[in-house]
Short mmCIF file of N, CA and C in Angstrom, two decimals:
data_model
loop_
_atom_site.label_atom_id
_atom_site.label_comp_id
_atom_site.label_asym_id
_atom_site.label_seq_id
_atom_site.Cartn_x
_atom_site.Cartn_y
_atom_site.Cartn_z
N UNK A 1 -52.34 -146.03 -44.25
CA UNK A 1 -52.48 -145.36 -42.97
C UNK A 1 -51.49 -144.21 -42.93
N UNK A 2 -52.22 -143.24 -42.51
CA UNK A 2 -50.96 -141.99 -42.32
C UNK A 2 -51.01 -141.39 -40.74
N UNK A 3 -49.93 -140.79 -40.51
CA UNK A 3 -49.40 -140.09 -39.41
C UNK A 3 -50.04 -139.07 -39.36
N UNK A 4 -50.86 -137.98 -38.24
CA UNK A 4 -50.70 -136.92 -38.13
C UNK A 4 -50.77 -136.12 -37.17
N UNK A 5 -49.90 -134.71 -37.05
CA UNK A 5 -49.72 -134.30 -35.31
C UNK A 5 -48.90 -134.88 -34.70
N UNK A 6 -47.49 -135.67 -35.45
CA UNK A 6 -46.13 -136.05 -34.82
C UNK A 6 -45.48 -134.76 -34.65
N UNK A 7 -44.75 -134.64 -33.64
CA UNK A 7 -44.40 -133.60 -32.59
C UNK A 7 -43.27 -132.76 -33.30
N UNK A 8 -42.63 -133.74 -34.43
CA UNK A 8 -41.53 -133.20 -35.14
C UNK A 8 -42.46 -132.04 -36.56
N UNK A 9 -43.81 -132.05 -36.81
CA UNK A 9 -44.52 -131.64 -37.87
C UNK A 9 -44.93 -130.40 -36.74
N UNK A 10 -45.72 -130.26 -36.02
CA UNK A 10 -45.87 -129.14 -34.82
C UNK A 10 -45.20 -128.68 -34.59
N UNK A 11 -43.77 -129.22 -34.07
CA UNK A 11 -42.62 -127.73 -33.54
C UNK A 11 -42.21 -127.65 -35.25
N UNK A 12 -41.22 -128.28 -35.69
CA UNK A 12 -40.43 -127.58 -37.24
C UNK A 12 -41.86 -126.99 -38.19
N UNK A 13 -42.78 -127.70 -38.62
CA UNK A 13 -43.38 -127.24 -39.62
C UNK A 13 -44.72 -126.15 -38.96
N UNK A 14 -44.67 -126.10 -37.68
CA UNK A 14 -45.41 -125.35 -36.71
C UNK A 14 -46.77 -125.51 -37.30
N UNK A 15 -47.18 -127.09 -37.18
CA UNK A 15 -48.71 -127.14 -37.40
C UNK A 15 -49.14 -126.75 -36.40
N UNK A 16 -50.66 -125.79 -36.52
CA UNK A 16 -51.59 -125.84 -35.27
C UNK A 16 -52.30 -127.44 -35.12
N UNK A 17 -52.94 -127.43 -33.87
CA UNK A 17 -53.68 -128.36 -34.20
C UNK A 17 -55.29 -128.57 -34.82
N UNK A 18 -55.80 -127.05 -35.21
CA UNK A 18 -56.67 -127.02 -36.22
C UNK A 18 -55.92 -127.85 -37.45
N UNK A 19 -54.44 -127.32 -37.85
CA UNK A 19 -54.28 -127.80 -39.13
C UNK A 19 -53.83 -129.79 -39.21
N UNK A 20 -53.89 -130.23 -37.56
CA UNK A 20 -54.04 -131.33 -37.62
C UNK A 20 -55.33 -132.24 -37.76
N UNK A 21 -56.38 -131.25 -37.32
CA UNK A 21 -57.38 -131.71 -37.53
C UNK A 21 -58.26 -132.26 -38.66
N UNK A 22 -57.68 -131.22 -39.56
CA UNK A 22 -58.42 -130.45 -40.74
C UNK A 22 -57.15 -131.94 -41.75
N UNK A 23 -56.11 -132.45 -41.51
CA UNK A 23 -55.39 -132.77 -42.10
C UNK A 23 -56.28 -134.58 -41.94
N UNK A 24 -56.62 -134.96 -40.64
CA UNK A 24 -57.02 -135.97 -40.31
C UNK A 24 -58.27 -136.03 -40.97
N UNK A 25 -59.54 -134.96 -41.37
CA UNK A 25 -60.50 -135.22 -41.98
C UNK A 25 -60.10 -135.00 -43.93
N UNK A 26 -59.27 -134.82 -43.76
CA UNK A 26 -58.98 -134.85 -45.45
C UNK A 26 -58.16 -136.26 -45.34
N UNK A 27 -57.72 -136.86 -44.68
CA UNK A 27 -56.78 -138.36 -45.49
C UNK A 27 -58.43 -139.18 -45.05
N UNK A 28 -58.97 -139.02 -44.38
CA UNK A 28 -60.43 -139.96 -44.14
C UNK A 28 -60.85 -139.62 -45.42
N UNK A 29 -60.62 -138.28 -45.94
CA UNK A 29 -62.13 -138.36 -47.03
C UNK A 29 -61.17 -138.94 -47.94
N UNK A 30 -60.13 -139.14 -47.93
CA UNK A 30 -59.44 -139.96 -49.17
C UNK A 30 -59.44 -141.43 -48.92
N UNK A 31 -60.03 -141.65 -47.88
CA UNK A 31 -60.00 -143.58 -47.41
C UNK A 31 -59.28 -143.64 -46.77
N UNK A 32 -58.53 -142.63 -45.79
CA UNK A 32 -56.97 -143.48 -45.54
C UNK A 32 -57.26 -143.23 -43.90
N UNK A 33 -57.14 -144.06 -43.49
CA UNK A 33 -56.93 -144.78 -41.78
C UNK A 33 -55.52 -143.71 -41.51
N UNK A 34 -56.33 -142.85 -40.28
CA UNK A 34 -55.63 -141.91 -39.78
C UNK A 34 -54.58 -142.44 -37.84
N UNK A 35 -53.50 -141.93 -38.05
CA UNK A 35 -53.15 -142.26 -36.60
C UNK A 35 -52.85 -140.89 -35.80
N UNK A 36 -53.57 -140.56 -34.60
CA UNK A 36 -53.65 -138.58 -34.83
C UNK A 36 -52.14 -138.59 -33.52
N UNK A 37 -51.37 -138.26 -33.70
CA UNK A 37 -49.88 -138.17 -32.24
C UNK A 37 -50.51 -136.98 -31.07
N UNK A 38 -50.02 -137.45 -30.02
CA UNK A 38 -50.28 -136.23 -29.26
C UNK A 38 -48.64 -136.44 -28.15
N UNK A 39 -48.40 -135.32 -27.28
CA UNK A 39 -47.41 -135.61 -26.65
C UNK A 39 -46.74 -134.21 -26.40
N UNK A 40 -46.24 -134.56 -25.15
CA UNK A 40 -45.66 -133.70 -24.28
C UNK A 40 -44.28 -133.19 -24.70
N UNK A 41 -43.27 -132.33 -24.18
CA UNK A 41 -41.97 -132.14 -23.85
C UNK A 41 -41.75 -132.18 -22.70
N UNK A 42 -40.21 -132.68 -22.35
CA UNK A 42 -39.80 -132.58 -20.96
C UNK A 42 -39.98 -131.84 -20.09
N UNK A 43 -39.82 -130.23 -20.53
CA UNK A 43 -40.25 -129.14 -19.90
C UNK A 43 -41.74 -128.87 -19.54
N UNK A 44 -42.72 -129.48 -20.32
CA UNK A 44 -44.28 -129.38 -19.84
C UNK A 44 -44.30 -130.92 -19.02
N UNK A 45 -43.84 -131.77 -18.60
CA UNK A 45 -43.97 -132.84 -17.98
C UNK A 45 -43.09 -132.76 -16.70
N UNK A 46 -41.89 -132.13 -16.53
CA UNK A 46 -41.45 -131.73 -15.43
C UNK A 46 -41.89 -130.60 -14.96
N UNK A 47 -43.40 -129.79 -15.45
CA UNK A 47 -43.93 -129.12 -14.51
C UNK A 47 -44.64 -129.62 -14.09
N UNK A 48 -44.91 -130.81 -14.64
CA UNK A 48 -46.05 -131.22 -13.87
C UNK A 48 -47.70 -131.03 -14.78
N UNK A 49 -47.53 -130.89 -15.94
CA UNK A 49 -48.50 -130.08 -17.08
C UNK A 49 -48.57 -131.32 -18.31
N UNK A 50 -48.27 -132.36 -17.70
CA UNK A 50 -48.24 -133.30 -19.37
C UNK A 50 -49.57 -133.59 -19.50
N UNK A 51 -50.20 -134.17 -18.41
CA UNK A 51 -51.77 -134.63 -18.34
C UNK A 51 -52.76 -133.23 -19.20
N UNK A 52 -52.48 -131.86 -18.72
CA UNK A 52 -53.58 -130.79 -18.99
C UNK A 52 -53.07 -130.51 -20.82
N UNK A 53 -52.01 -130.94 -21.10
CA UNK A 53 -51.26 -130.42 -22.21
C UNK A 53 -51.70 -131.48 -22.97
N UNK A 54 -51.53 -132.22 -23.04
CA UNK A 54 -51.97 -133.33 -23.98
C UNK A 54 -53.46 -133.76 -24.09
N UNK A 55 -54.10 -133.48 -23.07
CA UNK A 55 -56.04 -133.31 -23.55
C UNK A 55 -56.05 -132.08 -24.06
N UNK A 56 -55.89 -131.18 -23.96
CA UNK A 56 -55.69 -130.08 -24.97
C UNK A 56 -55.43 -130.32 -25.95
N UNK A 57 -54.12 -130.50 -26.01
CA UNK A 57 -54.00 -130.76 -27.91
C UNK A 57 -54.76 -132.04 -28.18
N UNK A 58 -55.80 -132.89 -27.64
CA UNK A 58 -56.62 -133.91 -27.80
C UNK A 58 -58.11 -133.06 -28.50
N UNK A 59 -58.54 -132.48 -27.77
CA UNK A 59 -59.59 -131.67 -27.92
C UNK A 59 -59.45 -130.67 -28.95
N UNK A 60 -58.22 -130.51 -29.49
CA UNK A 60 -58.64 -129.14 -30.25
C UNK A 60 -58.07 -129.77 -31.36
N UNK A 61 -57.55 -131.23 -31.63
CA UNK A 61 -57.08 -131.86 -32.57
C UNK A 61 -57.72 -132.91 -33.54
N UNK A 62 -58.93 -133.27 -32.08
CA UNK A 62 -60.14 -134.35 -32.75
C UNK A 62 -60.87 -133.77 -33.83
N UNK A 63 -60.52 -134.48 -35.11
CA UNK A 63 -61.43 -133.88 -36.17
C UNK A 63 -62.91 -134.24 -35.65
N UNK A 64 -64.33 -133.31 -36.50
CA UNK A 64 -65.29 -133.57 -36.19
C UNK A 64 -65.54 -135.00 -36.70
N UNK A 65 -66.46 -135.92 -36.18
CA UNK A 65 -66.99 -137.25 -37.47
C UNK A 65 -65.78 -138.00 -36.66
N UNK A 66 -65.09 -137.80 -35.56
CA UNK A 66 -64.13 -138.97 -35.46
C UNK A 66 -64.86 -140.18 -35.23
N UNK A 67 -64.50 -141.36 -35.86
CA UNK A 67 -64.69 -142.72 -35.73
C UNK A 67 -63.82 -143.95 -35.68
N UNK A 68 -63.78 -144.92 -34.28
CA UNK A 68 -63.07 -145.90 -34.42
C UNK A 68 -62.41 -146.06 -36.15
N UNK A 69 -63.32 -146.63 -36.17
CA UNK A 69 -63.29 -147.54 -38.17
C UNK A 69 -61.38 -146.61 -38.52
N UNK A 70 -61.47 -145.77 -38.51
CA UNK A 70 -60.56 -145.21 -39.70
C UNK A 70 -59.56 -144.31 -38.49
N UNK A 71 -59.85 -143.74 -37.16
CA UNK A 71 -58.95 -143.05 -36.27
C UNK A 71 -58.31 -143.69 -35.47
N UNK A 72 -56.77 -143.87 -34.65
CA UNK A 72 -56.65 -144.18 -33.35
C UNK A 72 -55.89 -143.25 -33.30
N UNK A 73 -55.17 -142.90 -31.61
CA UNK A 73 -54.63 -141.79 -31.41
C UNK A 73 -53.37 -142.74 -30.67
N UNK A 74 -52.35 -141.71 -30.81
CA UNK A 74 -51.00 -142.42 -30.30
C UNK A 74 -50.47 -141.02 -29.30
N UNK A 75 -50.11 -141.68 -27.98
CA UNK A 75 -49.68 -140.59 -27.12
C UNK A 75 -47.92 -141.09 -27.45
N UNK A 76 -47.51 -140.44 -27.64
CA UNK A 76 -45.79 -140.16 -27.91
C UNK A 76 -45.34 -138.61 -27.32
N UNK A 77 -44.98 -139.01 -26.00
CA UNK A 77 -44.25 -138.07 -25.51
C UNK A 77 -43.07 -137.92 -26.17
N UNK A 78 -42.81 -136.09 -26.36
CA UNK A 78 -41.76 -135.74 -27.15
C UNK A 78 -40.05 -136.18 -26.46
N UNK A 79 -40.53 -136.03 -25.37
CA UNK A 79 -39.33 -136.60 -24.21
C UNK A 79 -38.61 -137.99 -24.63
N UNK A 80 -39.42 -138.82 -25.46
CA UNK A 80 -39.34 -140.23 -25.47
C UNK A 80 -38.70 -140.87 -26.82
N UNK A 81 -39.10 -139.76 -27.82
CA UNK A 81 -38.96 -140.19 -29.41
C UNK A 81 -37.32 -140.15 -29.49
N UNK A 82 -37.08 -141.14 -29.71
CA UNK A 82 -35.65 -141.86 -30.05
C UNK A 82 -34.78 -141.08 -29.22
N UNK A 83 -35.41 -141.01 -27.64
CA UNK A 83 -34.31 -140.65 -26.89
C UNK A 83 -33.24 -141.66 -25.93
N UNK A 84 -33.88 -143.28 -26.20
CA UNK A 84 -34.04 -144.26 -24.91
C UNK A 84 -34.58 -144.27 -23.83
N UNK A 85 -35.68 -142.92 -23.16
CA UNK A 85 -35.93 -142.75 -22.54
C UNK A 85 -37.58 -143.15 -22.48
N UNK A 86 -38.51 -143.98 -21.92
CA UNK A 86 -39.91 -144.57 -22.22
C UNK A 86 -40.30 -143.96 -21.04
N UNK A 87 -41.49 -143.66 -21.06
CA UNK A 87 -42.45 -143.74 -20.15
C UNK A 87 -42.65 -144.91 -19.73
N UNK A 88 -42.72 -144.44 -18.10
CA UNK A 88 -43.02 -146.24 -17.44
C UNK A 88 -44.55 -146.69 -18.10
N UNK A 89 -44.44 -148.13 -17.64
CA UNK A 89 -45.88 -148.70 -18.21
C UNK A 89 -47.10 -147.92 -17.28
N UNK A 90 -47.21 -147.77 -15.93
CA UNK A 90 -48.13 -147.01 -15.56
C UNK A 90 -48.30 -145.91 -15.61
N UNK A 91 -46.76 -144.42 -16.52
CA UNK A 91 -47.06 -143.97 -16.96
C UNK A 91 -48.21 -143.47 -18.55
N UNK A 92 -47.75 -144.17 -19.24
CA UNK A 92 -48.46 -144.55 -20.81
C UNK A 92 -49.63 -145.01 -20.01
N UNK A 93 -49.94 -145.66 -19.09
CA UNK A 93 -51.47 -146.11 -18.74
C UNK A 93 -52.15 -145.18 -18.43
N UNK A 94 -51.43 -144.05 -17.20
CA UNK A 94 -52.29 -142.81 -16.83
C UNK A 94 -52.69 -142.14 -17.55
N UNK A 95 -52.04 -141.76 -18.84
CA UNK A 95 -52.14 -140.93 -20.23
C UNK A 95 -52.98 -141.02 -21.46
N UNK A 96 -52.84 -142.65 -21.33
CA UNK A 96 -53.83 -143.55 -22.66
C UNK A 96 -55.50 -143.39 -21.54
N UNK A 97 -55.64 -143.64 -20.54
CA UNK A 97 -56.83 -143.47 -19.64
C UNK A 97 -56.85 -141.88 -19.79
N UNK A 98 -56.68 -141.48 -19.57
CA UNK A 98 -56.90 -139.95 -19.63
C UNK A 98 -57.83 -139.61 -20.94
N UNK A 99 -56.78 -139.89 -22.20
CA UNK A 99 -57.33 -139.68 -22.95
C UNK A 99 -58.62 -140.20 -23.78
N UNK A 100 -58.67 -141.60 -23.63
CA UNK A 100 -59.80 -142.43 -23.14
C UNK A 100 -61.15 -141.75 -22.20
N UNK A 101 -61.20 -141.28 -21.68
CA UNK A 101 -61.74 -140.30 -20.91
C UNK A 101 -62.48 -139.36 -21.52
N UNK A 102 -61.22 -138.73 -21.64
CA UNK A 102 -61.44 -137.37 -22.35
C UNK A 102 -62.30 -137.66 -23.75
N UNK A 103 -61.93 -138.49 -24.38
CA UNK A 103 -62.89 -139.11 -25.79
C UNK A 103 -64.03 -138.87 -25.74
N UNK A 104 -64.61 -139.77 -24.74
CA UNK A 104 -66.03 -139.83 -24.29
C UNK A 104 -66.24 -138.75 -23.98
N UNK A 105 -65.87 -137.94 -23.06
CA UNK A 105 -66.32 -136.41 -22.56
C UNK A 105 -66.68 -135.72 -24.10
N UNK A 106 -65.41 -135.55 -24.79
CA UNK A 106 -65.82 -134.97 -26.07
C UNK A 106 -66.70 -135.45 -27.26
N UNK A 107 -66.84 -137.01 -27.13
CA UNK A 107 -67.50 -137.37 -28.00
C UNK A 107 -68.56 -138.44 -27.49
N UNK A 108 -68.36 -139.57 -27.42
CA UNK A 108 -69.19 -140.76 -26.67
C UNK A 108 -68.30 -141.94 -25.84
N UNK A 109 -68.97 -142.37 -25.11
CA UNK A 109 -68.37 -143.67 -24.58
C UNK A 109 -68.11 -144.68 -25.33
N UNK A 110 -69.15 -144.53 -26.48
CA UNK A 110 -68.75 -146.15 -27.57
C UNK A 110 -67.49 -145.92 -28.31
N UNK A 111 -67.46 -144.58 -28.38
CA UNK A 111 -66.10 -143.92 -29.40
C UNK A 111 -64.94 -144.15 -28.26
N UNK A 112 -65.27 -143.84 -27.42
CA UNK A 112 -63.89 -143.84 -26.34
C UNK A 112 -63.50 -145.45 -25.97
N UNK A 113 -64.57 -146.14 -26.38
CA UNK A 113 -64.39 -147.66 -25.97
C UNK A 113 -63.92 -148.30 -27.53
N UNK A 114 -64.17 -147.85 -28.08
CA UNK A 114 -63.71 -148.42 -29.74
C UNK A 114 -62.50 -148.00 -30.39
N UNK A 115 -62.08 -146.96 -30.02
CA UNK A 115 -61.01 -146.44 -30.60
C UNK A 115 -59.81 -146.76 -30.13
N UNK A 116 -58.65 -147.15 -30.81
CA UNK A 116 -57.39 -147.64 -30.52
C UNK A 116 -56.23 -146.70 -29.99
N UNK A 117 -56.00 -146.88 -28.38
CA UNK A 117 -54.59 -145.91 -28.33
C UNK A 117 -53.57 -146.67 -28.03
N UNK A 118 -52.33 -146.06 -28.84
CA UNK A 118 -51.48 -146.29 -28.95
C UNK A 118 -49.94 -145.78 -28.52
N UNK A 119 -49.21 -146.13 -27.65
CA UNK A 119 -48.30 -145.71 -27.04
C UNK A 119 -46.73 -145.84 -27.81
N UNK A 120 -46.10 -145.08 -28.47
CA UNK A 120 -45.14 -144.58 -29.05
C UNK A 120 -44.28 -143.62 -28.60
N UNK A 121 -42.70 -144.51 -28.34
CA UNK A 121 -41.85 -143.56 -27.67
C UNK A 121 -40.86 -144.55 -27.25
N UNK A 122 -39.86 -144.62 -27.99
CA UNK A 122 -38.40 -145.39 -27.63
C UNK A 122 -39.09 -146.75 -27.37
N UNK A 123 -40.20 -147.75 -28.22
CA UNK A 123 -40.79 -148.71 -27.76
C UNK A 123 -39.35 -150.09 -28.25
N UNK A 124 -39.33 -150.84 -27.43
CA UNK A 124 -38.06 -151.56 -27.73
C UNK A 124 -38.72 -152.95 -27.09
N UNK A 125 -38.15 -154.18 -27.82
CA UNK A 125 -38.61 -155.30 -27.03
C UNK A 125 -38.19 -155.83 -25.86
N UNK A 126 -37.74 -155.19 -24.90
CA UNK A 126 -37.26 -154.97 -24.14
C UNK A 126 -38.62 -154.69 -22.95
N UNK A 127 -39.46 -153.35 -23.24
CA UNK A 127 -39.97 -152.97 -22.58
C UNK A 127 -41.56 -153.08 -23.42
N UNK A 128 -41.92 -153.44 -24.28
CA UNK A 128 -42.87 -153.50 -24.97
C UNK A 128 -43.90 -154.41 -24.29
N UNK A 129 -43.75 -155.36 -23.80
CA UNK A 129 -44.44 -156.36 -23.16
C UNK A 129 -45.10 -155.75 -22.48
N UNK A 130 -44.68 -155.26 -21.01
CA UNK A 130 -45.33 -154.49 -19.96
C UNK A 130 -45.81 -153.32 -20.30
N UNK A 131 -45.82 -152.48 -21.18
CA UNK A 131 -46.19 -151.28 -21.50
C UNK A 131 -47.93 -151.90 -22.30
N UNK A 132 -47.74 -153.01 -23.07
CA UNK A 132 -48.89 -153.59 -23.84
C UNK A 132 -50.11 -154.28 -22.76
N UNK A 133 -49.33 -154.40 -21.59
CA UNK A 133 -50.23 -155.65 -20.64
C UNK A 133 -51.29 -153.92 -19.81
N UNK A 134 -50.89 -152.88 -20.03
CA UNK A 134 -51.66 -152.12 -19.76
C UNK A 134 -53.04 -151.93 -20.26
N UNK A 135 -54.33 -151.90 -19.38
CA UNK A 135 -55.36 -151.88 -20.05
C UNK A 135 -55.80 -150.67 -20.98
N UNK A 136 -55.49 -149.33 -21.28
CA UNK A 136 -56.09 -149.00 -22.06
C UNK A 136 -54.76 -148.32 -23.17
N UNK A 137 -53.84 -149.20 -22.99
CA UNK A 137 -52.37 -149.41 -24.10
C UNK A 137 -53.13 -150.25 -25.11
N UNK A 138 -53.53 -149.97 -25.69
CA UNK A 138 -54.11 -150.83 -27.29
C UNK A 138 -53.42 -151.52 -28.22
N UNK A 139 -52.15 -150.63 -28.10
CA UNK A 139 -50.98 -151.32 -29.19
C UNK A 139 -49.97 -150.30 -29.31
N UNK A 140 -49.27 -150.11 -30.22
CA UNK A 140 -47.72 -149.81 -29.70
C UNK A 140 -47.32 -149.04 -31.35
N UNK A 141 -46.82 -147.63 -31.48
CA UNK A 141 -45.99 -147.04 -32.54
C UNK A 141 -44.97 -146.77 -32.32
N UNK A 142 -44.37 -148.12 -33.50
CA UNK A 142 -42.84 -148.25 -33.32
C UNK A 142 -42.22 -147.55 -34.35
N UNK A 143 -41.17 -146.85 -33.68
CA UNK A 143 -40.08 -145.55 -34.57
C UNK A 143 -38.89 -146.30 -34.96
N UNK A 144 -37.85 -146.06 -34.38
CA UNK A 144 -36.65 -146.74 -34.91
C UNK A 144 -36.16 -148.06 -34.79
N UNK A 145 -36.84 -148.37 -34.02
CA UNK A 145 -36.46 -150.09 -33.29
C UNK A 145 -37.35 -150.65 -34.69
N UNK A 146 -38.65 -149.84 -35.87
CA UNK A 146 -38.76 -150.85 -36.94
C UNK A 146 -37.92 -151.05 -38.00
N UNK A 147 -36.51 -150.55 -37.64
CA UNK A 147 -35.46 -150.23 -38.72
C UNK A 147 -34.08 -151.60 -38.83
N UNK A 148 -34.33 -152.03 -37.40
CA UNK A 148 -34.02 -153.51 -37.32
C UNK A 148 -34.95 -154.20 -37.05
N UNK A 149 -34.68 -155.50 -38.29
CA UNK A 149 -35.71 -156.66 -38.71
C UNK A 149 -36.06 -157.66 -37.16
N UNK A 150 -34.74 -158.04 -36.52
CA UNK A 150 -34.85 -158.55 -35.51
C UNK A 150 -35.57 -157.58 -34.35
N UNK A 151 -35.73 -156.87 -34.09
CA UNK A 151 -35.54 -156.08 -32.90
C UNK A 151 -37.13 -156.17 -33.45
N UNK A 152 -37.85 -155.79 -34.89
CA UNK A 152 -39.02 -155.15 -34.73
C UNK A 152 -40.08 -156.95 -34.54
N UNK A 153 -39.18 -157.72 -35.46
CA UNK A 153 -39.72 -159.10 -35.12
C UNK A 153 -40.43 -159.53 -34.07
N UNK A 154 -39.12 -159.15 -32.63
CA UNK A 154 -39.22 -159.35 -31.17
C UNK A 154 -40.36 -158.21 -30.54
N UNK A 155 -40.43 -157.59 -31.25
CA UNK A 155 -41.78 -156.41 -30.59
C UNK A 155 -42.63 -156.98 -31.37
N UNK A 156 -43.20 -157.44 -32.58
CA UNK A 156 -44.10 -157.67 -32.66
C UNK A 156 -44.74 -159.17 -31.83
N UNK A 157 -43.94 -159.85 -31.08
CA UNK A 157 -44.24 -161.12 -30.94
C UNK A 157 -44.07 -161.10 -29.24
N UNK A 158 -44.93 -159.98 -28.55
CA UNK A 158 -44.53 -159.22 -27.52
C UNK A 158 -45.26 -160.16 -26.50
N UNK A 159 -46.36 -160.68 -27.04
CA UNK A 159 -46.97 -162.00 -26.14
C UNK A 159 -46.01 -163.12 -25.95
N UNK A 160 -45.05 -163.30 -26.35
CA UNK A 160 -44.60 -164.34 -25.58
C UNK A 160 -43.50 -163.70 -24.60
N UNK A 161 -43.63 -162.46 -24.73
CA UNK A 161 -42.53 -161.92 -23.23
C UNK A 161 -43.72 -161.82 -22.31
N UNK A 162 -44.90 -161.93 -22.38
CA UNK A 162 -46.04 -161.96 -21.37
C UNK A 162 -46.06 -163.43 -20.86
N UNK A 163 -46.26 -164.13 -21.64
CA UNK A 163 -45.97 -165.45 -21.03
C UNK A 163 -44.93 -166.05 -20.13
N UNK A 164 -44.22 -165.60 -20.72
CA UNK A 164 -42.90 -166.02 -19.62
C UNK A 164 -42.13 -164.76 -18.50
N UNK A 165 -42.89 -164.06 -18.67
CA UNK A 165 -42.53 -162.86 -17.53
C UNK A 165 -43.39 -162.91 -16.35
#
């Protein structure tokens, strides 16, 4: 599985998101299960612009031929990546629905219902539980918290903070 359209490859290596696109239909034609990033900065989210900014770079990032089987998309606000700072859980919900949305608009409802999003951004077991109990939170891309064994253990085993919360 590979990464592509993490926020650190767009600003430093100044991908467009044609060249994310075009990057997502070449690791498919090689077999490889794509995860496409999308995500804001502080400054486009404290205008108030994260929602219009991030279906944008959704739409102009979806390779053609997208399909469940081999795509999911991960919203990772740039605000969030190893800052300690998460989006609340009904934030990541408004965002993952959005784009969910937007899927179908651009492509179909079965695609927008099949495809996996994924919320990435300072995910810690801490807060992982409630961010997952969101309905169209699919699952979770974990950055530095997979760098301790314990910590990533406790996120992966995020159902039993549902149970007892």
């Amino acid at each position: 599985q590979v990464i592509v359209g993490h926020s650190e490859r767009r600003t430093d290596q100044h991908e467009t998101s044609a060249d994310v696109a075009a990057k997502a239909l070449a690791a498919q034609g090689e077999g490889l299960k794509v995860i496409l990033c999308l995500g804001e900065s502080l400054e486009t989210r404290d205008a108030g612009q994260a929602l219009d900014f991030v279906l944008g770079q959704l739409a102009e990032s979806l390779p053609q031929g997208a399909a469940a089987d081999w795509l999911s998309i991960a919203y990772e606000p740039i605000w969030a990546i190893g800052t300690g700072e998460v989006a609340t859980p009904e934030d990541a919900q408004e965002v993952c629905a959005a784009i969910r949305t937007k899927v179908a608009e651009l492509y179909s409802g079965d695609l927008a219902d099949g495809i996996r999003i994924l919320y990435g951004g300072s995910v810690k077991s801490g807060n992982v539980a409630a961010i997952m109990a969101k309905e169209d939170v699919d699952g979770a891309l974990v950055g530095g918290a997979s760098l301790d064994a314990e910590e990533f253990t406790a996120i992966c085993r995020f159902r039993d903070h549902l149970q007892t919360s």
